C-alpha atoms as one frame of an Amber mdcrd trajectory, in Angstrom:
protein
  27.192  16.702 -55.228  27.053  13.249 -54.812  27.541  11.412 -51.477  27.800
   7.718 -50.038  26.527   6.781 -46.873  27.958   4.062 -45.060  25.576   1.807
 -42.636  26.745  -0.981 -40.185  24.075  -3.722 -39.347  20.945  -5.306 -41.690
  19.950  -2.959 -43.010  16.673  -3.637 -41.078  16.491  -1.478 -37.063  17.577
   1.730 -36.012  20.825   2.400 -37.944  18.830   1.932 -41.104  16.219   4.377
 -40.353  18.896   6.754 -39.221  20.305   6.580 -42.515  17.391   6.878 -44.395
  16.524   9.709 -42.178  19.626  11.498 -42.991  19.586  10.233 -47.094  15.822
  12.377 -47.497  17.150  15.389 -45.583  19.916  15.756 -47.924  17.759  14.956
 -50.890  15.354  17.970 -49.848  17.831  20.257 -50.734  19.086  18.827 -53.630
  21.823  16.946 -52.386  22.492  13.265 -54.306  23.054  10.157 -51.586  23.609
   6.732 -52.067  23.297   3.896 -49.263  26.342   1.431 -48.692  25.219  -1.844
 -46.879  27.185  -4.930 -46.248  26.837  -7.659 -48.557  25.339 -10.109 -46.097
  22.789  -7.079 -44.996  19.147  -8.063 -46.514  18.058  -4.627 -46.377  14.521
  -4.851 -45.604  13.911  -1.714 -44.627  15.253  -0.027 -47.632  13.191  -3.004
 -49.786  10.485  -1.967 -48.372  10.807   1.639 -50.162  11.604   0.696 -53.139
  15.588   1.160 -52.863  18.548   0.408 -54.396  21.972   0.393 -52.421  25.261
  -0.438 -53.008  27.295  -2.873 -51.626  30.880  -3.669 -49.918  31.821  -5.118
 -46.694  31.418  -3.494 -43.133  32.361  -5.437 -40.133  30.647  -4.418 -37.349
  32.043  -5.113 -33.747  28.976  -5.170 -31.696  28.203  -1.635 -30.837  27.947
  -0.526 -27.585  27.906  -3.902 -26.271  31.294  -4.477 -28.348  33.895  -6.974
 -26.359  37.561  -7.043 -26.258  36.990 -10.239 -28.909  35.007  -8.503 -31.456
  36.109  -5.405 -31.092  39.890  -7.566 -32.617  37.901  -9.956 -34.753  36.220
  -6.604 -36.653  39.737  -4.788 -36.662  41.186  -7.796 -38.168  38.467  -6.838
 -41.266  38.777  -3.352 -41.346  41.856  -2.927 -43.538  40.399  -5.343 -46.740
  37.495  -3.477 -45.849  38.766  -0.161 -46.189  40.502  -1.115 -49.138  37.449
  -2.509 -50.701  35.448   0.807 -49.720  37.533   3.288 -51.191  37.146   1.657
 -54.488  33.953   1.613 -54.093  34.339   5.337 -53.439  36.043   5.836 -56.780
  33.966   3.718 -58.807  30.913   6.021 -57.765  32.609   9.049 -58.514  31.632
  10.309 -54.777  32.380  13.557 -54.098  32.422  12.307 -50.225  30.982   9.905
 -47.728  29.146  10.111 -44.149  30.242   6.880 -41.955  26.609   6.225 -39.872
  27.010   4.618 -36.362  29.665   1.718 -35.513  31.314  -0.145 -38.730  29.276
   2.367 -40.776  31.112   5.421 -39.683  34.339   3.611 -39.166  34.421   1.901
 -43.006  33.083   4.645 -44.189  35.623   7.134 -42.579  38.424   5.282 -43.144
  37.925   4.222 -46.752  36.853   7.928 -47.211  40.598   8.735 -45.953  42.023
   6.520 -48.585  39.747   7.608 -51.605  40.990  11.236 -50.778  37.216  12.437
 -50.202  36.147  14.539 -47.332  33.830  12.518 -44.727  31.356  13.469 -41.917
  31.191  10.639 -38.906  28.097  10.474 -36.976  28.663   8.313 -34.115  26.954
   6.948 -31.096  29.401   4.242 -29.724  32.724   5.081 -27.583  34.579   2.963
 -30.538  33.278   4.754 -33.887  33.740   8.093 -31.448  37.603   8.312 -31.017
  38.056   6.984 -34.655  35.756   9.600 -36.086  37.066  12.224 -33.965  40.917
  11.309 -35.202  39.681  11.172 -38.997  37.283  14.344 -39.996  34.336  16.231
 -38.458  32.087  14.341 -36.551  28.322  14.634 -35.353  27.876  13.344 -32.326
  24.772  11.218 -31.813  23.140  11.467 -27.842  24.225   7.947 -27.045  28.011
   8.472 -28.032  29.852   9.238 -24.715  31.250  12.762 -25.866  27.647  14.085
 -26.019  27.695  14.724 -22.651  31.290  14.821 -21.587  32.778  16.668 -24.865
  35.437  18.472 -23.086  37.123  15.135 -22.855  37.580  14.568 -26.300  39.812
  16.138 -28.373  40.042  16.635 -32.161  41.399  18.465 -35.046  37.835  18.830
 -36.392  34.998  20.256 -35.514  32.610  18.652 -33.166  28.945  19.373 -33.295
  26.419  18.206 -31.096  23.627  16.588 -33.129  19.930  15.054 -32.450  18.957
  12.005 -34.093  17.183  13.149 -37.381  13.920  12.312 -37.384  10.745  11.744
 -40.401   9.114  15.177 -40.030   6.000  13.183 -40.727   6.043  11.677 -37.076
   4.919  14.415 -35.591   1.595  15.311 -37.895  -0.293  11.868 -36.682  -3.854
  12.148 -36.337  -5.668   9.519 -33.273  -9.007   9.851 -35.487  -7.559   7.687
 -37.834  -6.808   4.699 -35.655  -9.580   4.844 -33.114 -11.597   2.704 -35.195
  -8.704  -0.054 -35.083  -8.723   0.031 -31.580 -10.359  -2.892 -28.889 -13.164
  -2.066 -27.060 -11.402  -1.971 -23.628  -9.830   0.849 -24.599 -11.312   3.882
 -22.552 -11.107   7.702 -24.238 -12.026   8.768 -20.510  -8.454   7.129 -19.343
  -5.151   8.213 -19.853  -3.004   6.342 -22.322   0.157   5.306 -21.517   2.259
   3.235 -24.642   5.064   1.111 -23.688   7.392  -0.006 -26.012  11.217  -1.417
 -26.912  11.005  -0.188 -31.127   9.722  -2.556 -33.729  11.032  -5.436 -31.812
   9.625  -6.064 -27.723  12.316  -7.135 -25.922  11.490  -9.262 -22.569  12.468
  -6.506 -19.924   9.933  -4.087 -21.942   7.396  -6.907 -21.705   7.847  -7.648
 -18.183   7.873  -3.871 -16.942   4.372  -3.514 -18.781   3.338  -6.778 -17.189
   4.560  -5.072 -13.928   2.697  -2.023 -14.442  -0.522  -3.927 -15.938  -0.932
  -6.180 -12.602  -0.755  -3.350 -10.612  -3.205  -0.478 -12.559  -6.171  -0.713
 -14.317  -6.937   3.198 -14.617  -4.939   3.766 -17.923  -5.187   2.358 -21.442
  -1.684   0.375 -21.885  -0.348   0.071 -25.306   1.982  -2.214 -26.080   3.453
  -2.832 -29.509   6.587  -4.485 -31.164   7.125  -8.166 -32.727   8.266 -10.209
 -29.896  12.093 -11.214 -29.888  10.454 -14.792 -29.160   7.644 -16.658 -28.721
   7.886 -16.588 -24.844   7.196 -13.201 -24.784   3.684 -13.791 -25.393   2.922
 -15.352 -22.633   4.226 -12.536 -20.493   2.112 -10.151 -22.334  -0.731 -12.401
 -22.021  -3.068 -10.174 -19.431  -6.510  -8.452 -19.748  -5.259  -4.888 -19.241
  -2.398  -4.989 -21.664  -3.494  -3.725 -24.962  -1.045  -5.467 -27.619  -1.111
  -4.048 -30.483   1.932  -6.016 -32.499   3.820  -4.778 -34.683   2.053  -1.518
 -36.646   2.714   1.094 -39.529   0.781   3.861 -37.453   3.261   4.585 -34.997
   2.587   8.567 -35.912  -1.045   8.668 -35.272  -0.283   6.096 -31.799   1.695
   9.180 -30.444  -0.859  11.764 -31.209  -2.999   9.098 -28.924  -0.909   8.262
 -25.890  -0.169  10.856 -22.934   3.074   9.193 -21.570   5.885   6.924 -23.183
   7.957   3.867 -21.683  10.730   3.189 -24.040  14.451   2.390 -24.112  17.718
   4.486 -23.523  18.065   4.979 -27.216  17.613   5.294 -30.683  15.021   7.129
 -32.424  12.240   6.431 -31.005  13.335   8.370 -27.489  13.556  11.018 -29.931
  10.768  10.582 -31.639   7.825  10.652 -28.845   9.850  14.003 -27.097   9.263
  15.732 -30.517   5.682  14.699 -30.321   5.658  16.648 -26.763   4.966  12.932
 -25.136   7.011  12.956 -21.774   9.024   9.815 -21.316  10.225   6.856 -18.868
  13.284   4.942 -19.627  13.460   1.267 -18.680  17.369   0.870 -18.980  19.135
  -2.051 -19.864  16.353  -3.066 -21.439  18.310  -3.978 -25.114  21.288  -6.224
 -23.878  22.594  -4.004 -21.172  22.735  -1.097 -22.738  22.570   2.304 -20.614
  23.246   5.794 -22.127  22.266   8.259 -19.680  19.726   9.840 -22.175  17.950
  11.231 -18.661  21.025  13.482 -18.344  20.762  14.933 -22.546  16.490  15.300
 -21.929  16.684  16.246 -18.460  13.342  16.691 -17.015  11.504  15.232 -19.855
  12.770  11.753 -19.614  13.052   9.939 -15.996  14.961   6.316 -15.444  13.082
   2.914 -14.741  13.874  -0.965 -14.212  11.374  -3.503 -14.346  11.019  -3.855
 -10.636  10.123   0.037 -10.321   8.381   0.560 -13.217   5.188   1.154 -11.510
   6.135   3.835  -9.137   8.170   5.319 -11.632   5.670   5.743 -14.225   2.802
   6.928 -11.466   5.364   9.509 -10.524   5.497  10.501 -14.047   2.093  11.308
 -14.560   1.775  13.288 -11.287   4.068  15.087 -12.327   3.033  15.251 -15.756
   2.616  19.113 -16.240   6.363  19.739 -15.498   7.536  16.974 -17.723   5.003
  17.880 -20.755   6.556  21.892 -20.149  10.427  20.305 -21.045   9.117  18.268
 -23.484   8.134  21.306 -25.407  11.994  22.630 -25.174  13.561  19.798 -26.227
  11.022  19.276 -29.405  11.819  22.198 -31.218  15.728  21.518 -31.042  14.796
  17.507 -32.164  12.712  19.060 -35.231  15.566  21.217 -36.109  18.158  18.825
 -36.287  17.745  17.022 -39.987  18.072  21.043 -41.019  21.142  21.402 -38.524
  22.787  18.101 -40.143  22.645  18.904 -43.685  24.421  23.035 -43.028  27.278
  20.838 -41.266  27.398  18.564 -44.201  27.300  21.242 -46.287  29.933  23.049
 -44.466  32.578  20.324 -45.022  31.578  18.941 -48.497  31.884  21.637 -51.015
């Protein structure tokens, strides 16, 4: 079997990883995958690995912060590249295609449809949602609006549920190995609490741990992630912050830090639960964005701002017990779910 997966953006944040995420599960049981980028993507992240992928156009119309304009602008795109992708379908000899988040699952849906291949979507925005759901069986990702309110969508297909697959190697980090790498004003005797926005720090994430840092000096706080800008550092810029940048030991950080403050999304929310690290959410942290994610992990995940964050993250670790005992619930369905994805794909590709 040989399958194509379709991925919207650079080929650089979250989507990618997703994608690659979903690309080794299928290779462990002997399933064939090839990634499909945009032409314009630079696809650092699958560079970095040594990868090949192949090529054809995906518009992408902004996500979840898609407008009425680009929302038309990509839809003005999508038939050439539909057109394009199905060739690109045939060419390759697919046997079928999974669309991956936004233009990825749309494109790659679509241009499935055309090829005559079966497809799987696995969606996270309300746009590549009702497409998906009108084309072939979907996976729906925790930020996709018919996680949580899937009795108001209807489809010919099957719906399943599914949790971001994560690298089963993010959960086997070991703190010995980075203690060594660590300043000296960081205290084993404290708790350690790591705030971060993913490989990039955003300026709410920066502010909220400036927030916290002014106002507590009993906990080591972590901060990591290249800043969007170079204004950011300044914020940062304050003795009880420890920045760490951006690092490739992200695995051995959470076998380190007691609490998370994070984002409403993406992998890394799913990443730290399957460590057993109990979470804070700063919403609206990445342009807006809020998914609710407090409602899919309830009791291991608890909603910030900026202006809280301290009183919100204090109330986290007193009540750090109850939080740590959900955490433990939700990991084993997280560690599952590269296993659950590739029976569904499975299911619908022979």
């Amino acid at each position: 079997m040989k399958l194509l997966i379709f991925v919207t953006g650079r080929g650089i944040g979250g989507d990618a990883v997703t994608a690659y995420n979903i690309l080794k599960a299928l290779e462990s049981k002997n399933i064939s995958a090839k990634i499909v980028l945009d032409p314009s993507a630079p696809g650092y992240y699958f560079k970095k690995r040594n990868m090949s992928w192949l090529k054809t156009p995906i518009p992408s119309a902004g996500g979840h912060a898609a407008s009425k304009s680009s929302l038309f602008k990509a839809g003005l795109k999508t038939i050439k590249a539909v057109i394009l992708g199905s060739r690109l379908i045939k060419k390759e000899k697919a046997d079928g295609v999974i669309g991956v988040i936004g233009g990825g699952s749309v494109i790659g849906c679509l241009s499935a449809k055309f090829a005559h291949v079966p497809a799987i979507g696995v969606v996270a925005t309300p746009t590549d949602t009702k497409i998906s759901l009108k084309c072939n069986p979907t996976l729906l990702l925790p930020e996709s609006p018919a996680f949580t309110h899937k009795d108001d969508y209807v489809s010919n297909y099957e719906i399943q549920k599914q949790y971001s697959p994560i690298k089963m190697d993010i959960i086997h980090g070991d703190k010995n190995n980075i203690l060594d790498k660590l300043p000296k004003k960081y205290d084993a005797n404290k708790k350690s609490i790591l705030f971060a926005s993913g490989s990039t720090l955003f300026d709410d994430m920066a502010k909220a741990a400036r927030n916290y840092a002014q106002e507590n000096d009993d906990v080591n706080i972590f901060l990591i992630g290249a800043p969007l800008h170079e204004g950011i550092n300044k914020i940062i810029d304050h003795p009880n912050i420890i920045n760490l940048g951006y690092i490739n030991y992200i695995n051995d950080l959470y076998d380190l830090v007691d609490l998370a403050v994070i984002t409403d999304d993406g992998l890394t929310l799913h990443e730290t639960i399957a460590c057993e690290i109990p979470v804070v959410v700063v919403i609206g942290v990445k342009y807006g964005r809020y998914h609710g994610l407090s409602r899919v992990f309830d009791g291991a995940v608890i909603e910030s701002n900026v202006d809280n964050i301290t009183s919100v993250v204090n109330k986290a670790l007193n009540n750090y017990d109850s939080m740590k005992e959900a955490t433990t619930k939700y990991a084993k369905d997280i560690i599952k779910a590269p296993e659950d994805l590739v029976e569904f794909v499975e299911k619908y590709m022979k």
